[in-house]
mmCIF file of C-alpha atoms in Angstrom:
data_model
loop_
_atom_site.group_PDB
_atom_site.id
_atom_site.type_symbol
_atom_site.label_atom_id
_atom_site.label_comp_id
_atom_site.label_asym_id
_atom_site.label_seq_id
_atom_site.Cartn_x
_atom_site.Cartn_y
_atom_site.Cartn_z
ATOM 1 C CA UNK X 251 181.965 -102.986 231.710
ATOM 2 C CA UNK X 252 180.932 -100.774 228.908
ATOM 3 C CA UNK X 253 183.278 -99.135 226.691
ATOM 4 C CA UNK X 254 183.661 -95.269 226.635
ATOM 5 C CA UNK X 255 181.475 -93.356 225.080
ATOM 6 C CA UNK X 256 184.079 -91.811 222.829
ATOM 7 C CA UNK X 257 185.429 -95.085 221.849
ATOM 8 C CA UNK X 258 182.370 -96.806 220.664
ATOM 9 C CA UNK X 259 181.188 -93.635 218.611
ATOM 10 C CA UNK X 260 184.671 -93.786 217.688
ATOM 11 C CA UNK X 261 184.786 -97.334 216.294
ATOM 12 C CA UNK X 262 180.833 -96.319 215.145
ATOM 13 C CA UNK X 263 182.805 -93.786 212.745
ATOM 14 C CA UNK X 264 185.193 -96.451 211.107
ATOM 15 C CA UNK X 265 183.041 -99.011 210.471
ATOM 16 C CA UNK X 266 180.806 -96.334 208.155
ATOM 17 C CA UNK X 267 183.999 -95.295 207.019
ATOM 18 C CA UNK X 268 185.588 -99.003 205.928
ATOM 19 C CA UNK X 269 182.234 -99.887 204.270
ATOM 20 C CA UNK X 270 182.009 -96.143 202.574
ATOM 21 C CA UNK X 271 185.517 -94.142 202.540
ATOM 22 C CA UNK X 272 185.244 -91.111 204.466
ATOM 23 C CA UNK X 273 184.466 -89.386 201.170
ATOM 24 C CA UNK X 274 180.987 -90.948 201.697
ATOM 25 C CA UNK X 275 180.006 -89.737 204.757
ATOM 26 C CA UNK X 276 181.142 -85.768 204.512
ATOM 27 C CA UNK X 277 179.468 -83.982 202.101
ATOM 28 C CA UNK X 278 181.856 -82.482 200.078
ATOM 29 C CA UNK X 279 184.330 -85.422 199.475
ATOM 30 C CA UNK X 280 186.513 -83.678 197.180
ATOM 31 C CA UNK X 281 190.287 -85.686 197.287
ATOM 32 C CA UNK X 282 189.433 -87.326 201.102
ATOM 33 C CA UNK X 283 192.386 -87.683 203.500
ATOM 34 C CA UNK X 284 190.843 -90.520 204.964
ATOM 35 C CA UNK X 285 190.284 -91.466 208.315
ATOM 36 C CA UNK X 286 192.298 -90.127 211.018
ATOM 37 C CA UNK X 287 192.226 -90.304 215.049
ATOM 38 C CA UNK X 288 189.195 -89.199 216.127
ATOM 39 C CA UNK X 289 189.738 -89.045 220.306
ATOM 40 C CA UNK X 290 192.041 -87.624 222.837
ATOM 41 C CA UNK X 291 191.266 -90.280 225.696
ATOM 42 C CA UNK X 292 192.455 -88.080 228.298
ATOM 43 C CA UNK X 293 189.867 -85.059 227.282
ATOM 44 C CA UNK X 294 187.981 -84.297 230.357
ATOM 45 C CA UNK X 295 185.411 -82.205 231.192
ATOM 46 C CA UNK X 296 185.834 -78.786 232.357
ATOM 47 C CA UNK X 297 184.936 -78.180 235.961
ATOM 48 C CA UNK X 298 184.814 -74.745 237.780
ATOM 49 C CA UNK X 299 186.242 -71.773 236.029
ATOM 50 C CA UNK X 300 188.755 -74.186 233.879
ATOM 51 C CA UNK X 301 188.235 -73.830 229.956
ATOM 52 C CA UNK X 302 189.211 -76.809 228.473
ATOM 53 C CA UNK X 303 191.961 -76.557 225.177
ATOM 54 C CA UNK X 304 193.415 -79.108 223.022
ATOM 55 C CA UNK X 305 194.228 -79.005 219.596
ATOM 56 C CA UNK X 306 191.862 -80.241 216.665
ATOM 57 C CA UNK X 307 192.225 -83.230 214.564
ATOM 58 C CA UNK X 308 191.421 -83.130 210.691
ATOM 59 C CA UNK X 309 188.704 -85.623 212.103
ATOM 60 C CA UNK X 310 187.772 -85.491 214.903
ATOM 61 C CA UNK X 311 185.326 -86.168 217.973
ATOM 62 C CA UNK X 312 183.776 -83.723 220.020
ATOM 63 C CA UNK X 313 181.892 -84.307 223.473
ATOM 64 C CA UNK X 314 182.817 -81.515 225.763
ATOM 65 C CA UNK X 315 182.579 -77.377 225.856
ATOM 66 C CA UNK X 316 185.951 -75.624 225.021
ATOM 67 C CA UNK X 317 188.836 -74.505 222.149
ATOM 68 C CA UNK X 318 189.017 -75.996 219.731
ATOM 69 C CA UNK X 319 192.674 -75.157 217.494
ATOM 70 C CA UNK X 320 193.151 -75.950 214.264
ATOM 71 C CA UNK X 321 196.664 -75.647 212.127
ATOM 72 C CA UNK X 322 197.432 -77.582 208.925
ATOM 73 C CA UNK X 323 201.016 -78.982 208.548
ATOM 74 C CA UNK X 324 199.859 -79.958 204.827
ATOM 75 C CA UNK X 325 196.467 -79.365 202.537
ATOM 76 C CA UNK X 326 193.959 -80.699 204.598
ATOM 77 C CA UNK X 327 190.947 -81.385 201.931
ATOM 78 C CA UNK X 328 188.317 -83.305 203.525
ATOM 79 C CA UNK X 329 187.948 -82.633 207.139
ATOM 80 C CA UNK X 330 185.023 -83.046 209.613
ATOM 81 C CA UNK X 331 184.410 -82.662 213.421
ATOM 82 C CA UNK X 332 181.701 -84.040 214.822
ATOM 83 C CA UNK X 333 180.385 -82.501 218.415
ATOM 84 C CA UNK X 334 177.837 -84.255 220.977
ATOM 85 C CA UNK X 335 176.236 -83.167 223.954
ATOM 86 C CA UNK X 336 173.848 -84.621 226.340
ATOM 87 C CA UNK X 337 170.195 -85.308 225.253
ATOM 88 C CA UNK X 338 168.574 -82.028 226.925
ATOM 89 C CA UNK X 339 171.644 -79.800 225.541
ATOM 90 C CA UNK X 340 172.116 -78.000 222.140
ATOM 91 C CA UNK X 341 175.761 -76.584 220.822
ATOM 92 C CA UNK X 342 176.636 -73.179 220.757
ATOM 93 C CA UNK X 343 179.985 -73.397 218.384
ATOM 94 C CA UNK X 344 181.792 -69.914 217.658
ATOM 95 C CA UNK X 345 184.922 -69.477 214.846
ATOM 96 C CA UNK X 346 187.895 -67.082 216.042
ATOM 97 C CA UNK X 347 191.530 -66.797 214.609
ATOM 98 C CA UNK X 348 190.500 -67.826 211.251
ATOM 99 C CA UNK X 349 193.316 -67.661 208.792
ATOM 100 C CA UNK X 350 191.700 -69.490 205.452
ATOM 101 C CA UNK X 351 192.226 -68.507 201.946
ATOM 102 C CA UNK X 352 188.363 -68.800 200.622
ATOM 103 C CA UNK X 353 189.128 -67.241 197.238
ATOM 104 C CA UNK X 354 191.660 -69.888 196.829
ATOM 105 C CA UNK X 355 188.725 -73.110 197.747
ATOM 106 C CA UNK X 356 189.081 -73.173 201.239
ATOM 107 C CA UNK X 357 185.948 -73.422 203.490
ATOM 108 C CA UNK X 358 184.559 -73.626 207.041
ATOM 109 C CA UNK X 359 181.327 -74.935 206.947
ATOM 110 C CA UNK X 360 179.066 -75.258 210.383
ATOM 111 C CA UNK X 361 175.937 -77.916 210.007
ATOM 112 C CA UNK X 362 172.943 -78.325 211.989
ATOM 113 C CA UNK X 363 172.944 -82.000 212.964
ATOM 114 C CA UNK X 364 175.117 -84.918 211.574
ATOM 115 C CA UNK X 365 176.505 -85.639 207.993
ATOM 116 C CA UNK X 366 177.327 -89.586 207.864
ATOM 117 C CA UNK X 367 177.639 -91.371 204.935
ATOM 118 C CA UNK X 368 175.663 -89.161 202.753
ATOM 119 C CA UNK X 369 172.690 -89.390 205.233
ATOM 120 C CA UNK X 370 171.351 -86.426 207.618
ATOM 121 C CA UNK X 371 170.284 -86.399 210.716
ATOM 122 C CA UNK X 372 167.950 -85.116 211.715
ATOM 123 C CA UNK X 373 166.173 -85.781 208.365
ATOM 124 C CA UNK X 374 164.698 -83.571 206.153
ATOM 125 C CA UNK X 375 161.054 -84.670 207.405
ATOM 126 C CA UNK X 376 161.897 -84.275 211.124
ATOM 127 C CA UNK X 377 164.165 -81.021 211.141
ATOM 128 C CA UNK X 378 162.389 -77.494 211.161
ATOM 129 C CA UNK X 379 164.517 -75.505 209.140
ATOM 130 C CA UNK X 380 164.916 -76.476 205.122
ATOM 131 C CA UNK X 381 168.192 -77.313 204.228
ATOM 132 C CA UNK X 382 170.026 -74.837 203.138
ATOM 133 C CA UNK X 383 169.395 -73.243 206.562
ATOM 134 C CA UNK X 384 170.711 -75.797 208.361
ATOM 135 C CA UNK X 385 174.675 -74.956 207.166
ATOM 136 C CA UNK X 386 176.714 -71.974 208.364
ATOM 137 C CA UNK X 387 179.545 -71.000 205.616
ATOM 138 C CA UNK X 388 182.018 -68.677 206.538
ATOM 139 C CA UNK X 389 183.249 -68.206 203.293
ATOM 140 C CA UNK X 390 179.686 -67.287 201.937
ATOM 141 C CA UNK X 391 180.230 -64.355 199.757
ATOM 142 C CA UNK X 392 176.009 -63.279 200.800
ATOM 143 C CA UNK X 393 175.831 -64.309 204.261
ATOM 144 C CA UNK X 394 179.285 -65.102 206.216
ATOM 145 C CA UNK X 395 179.105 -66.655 209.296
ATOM 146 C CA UNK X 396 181.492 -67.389 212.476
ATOM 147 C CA UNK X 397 178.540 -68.577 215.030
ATOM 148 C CA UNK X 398 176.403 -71.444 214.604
ATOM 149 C CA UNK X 399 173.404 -73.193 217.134
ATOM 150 C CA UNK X 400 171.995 -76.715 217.110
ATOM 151 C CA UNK X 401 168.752 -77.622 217.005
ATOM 152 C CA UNK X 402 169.457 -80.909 219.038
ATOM 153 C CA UNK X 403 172.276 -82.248 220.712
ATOM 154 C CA UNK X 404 174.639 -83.034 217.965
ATOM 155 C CA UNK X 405 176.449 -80.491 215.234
ATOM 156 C CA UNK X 406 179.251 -81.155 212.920
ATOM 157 C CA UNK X 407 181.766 -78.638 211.095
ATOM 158 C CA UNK X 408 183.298 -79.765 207.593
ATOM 159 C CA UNK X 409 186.476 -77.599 206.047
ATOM 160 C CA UNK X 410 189.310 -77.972 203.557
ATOM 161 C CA UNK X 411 192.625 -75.807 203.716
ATOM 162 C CA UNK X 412 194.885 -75.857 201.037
ATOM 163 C CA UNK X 413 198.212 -73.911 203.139
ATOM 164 C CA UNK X 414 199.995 -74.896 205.597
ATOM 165 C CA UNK X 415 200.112 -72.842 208.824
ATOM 166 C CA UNK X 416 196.365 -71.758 207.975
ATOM 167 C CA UNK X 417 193.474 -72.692 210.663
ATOM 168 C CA UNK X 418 191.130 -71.557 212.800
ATOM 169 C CA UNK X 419 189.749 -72.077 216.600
ATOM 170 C CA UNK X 420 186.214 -73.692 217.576
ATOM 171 C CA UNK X 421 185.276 -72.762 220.691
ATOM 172 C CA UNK X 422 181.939 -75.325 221.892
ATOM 173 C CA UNK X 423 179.704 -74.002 224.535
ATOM 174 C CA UNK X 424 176.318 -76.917 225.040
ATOM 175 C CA UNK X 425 173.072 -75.148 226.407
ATOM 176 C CA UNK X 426 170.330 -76.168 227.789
ATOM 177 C CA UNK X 427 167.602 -77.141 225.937
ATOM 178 C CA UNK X 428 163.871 -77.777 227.818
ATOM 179 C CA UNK X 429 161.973 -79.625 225.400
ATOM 180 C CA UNK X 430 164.738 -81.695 223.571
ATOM 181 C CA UNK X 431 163.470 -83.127 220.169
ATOM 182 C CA UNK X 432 165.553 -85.368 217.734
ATOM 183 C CA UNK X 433 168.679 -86.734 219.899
ATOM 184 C CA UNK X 434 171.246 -88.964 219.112
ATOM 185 C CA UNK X 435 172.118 -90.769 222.259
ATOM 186 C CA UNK X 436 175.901 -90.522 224.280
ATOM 187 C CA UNK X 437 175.558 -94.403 225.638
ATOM 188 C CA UNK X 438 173.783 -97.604 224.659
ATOM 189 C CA UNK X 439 171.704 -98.172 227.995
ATOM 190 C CA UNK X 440 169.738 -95.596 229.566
ATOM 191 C CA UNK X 441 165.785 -94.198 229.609
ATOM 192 C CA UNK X 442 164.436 -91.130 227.835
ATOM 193 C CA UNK X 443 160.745 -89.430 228.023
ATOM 194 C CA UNK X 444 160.181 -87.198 224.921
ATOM 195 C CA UNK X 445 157.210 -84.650 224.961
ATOM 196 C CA UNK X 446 155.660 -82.594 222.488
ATOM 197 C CA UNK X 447 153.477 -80.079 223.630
ATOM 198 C CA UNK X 448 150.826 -78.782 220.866
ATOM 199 C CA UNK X 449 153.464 -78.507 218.149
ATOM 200 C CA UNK X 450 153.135 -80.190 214.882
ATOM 201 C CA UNK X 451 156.821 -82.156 214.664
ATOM 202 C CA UNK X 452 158.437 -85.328 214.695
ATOM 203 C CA UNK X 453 160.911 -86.050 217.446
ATOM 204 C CA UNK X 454 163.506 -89.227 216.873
ATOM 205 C CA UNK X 455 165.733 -90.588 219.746
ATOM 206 C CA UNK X 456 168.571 -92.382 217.425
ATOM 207 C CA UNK X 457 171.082 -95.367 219.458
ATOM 208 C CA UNK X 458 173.712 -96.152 217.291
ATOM 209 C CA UNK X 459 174.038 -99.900 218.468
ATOM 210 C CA UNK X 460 171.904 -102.592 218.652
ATOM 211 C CA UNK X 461 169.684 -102.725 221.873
ATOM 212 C CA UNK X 462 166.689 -104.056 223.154
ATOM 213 C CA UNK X 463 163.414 -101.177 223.593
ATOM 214 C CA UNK X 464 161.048 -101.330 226.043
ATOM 215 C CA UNK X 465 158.006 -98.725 225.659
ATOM 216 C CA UNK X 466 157.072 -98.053 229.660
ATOM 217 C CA UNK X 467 154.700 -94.769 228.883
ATOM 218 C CA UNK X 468 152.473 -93.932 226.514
ATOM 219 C CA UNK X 469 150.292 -90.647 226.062
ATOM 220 C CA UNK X 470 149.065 -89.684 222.440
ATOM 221 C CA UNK X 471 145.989 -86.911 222.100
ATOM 222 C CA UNK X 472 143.510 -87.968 224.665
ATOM 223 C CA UNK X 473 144.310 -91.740 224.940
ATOM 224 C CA UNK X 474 146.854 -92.519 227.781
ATOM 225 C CA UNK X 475 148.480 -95.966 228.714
ATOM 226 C CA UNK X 476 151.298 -97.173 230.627
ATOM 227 C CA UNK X 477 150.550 -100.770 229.664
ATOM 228 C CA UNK X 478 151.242 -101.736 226.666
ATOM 229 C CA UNK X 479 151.255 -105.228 225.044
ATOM 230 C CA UNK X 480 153.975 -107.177 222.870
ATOM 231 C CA UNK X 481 151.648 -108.752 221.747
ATOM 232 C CA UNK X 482 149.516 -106.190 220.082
ATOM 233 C CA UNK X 483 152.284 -104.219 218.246
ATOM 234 C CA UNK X 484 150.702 -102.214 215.040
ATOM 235 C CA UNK X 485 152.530 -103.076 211.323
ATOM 236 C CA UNK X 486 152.007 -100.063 208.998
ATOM 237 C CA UNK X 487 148.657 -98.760 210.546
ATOM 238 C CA UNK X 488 149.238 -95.659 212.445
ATOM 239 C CA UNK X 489 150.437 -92.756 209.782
ATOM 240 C CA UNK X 490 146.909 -92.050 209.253
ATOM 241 C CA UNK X 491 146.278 -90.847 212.853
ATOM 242 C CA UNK X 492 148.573 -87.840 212.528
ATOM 243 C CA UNK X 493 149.802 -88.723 216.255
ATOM 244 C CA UNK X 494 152.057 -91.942 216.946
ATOM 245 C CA UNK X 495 155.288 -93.817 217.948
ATOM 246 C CA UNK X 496 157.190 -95.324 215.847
ATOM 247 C CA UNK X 497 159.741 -97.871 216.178
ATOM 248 C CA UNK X 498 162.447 -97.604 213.016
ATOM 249 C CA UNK X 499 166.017 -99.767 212.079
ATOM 250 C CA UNK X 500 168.703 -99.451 209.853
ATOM 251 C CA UNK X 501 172.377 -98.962 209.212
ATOM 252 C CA UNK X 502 172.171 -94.738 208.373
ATOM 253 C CA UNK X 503 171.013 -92.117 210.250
ATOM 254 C CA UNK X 504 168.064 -90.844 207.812
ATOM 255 C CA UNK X 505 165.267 -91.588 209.304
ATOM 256 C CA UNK X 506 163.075 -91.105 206.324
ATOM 257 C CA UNK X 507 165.336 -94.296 205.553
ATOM 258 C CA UNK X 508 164.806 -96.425 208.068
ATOM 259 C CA UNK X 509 162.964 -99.949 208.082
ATOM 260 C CA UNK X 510 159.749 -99.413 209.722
ATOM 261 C CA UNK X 511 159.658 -102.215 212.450
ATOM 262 C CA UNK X 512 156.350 -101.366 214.770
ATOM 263 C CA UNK X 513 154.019 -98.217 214.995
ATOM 264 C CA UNK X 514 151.626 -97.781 217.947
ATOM 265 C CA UNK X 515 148.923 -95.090 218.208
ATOM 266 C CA UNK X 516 146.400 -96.476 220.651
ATOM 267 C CA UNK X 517 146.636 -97.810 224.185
ATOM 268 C CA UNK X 518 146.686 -101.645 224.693
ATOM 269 C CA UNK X 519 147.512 -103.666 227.977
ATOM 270 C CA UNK X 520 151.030 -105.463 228.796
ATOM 271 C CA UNK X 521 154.674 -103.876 227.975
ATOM 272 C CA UNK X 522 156.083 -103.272 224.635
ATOM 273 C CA UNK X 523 159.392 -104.767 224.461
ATOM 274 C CA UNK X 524 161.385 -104.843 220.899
ATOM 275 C CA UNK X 525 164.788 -106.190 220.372
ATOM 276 C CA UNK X 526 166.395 -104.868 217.353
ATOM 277 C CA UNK X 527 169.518 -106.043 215.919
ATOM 278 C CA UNK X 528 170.564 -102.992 213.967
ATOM 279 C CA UNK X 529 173.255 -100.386 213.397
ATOM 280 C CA UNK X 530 171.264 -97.615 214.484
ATOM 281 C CA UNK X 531 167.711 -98.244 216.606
ATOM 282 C CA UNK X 532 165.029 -95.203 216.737
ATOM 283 C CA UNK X 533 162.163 -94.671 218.572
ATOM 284 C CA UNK X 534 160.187 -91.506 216.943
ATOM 285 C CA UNK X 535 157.116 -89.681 217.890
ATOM 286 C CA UNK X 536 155.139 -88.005 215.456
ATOM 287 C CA UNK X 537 152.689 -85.263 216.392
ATOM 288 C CA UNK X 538 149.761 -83.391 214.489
ATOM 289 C CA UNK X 539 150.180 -80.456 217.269
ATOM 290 C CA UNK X 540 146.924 -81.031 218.585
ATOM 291 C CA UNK X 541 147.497 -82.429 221.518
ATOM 292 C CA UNK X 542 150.543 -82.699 224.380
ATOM 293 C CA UNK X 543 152.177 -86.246 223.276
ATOM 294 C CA UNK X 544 154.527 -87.533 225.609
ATOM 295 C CA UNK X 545 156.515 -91.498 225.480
ATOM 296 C CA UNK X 546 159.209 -93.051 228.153
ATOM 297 C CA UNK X 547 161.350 -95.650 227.151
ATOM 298 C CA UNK X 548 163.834 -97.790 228.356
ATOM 299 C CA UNK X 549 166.949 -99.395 226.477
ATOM 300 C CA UNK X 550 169.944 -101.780 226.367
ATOM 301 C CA UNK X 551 172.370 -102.626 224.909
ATOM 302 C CA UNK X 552 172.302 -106.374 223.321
ATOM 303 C CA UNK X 553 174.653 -109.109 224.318
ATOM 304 C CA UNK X 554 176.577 -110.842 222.079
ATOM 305 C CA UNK X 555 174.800 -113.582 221.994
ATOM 306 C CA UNK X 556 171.212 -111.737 221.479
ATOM 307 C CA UNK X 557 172.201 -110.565 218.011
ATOM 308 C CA UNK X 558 170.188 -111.868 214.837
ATOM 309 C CA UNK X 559 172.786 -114.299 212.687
ATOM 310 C CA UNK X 560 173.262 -112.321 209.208
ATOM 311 C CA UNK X 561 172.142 -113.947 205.632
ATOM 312 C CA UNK X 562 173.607 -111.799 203.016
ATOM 313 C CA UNK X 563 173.407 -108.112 203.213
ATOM 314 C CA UNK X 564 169.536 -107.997 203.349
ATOM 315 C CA UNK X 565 168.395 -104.623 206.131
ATOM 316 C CA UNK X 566 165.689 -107.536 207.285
ATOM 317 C CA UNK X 567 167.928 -110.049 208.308
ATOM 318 C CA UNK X 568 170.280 -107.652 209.609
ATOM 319 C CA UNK X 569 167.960 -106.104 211.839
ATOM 320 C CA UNK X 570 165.748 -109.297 212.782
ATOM 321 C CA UNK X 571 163.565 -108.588 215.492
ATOM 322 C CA UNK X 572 162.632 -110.274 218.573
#
């Protein structure tokens, strides 16, 4: 039986942190409290007209709509929460009862995607706003801000408070989202189509564990294949084509960062199956906008015994490929 989604993303979160220091993976890592409890293993999902409360850990993990309360019993100087929802949602997340000191170095800062060790998600390359658009502050002195909306299914909020008794509440509210681009997925198994119709963007579907891939559709510009062949894979040969699928590993969540393990952009015969032995496995569609580009996949999560033996800390032993 698989563990819980919470609990895997959970232990996800300390191994970047033991390599890293929590200081590493939130942006502004100014005196770190270090790593906290993330879950509440008996949050559930609200159901009828119930609103779900709980209080809010200095880090924490988010995976359902609801309040969110806040209150520091000390300075609390290096806090993040991290929020999830399914692949076809994006996060609505709303500040009320705020009670900060800003002028004193407090902050409540909103993000558009994840902050882990350093690395964004989605990257620079495959998000559609520039940076600095991506972060809501709400002690900006030009443009405050108490509301926030993902571009994908995943957001995070970062904040320090120096006094105790000072906090705020997050209220989450996930919407849905009909063309869902750059997703970070809730389990290790499942299947996923991603479409992009006429727009010129890249679309990533990031599993944080090591799995095995298998490519069951295939439709780029006019070519169109559900066959496609192991055996045929393309290294390094499709960027030129403006529309393809690529196949990325590594142990972050930049993209841009990633090892490059297989690129298709033509339609061959057979099934493309990949195992890959890696932190975090990505399959990501690139389009040029002119034409409706669509991929299905499958994936799994490896056994035990399926994962590459390590030599050293070298990214191509670590995620060998089968």
């Amino acid at each position: 039986m698989l563990v819980s989604l919470r609990i895997q993303l959970f232990l996800f979160l300390i191994a970047l942190s033991s390599r890293t220091g929590l200081s590493r993976y939130i942006e502004d890592d100014e005196n770190s409290d270090g790593l906290y409890s993330l879950l509440s293993l008996d949050q559930k999902r609200e159901s009828g007209d119930f609103i779900f409360r709980r209080p809010l850990r200095c880090l924490d993990m988010l995976a359902t709509d609801g309040y969110f309360t806040f209150v520091a019993s000390q300075p609390q100087l290096g806090c993040a929460t991290f929020i999830i929802a399914e692949p076809n949602e994006v996060i609505s997340l709303e500040l009320s009862d705020v009670s900060i000191d800003c002028s004193a170095g407090d902050f409540i800062k909103m993000f558009d995607g994840w902050v882990l060790k350093g690395e964004k998600f989605p990257s620079r390359q495959d998000h559609q706003l520039p940076l600095h658009e991506r972060y809501t502050d709400y002690c900006s002195s030009t443009s405050p801000g108490d509301t926030s909306r993902s571009s994908q299914n995943v957001a995070m909020i970062f904040f320090r408070i120096h006094n105790p008794d000072s906090g705020f509440t997050l209220a989450v509210n996930k919407l849905h989202n009909p063309f869902p681009c750059n997703i970070i997925s809730q389990s290790p198994e499942g299947s996923f189509t991603m479409v992009m119709p006429h727009e010129r963007r890249n679309c990533s579907f990031s599993i944080i564990y090591p799995v095995e891939i298998r490519l069951t559709e295939l439709s780029l510009g006019q070519a169109k294949s559900n066959e496609l062949s192991p055996h045929r894979q393309v290294w390094s040969g499709c960027s030129g084509s403006g529309d393809y699928v690529e196949l990325l590993g590594g142990n972050g969540v930049d993209t841009s960062k990633m090892f490059p393990v297989a690129d298709l952009c033509f339609s061959v015969n057979g099934l493309a199956q990949i195992k890959m032995g890696c932190d975090n496995s990505v399959v990501r569609l690139v389009s040029s906008g002119n034409y409706i580009n669509r991929v299905s996949f499958q994936y799994q999560l490896l056994e035990h015994g399926e994962l590459p033996k390590t030599q050293g800390n070298s990214l191509n032993n670590f995620c060998s490929v089968k």
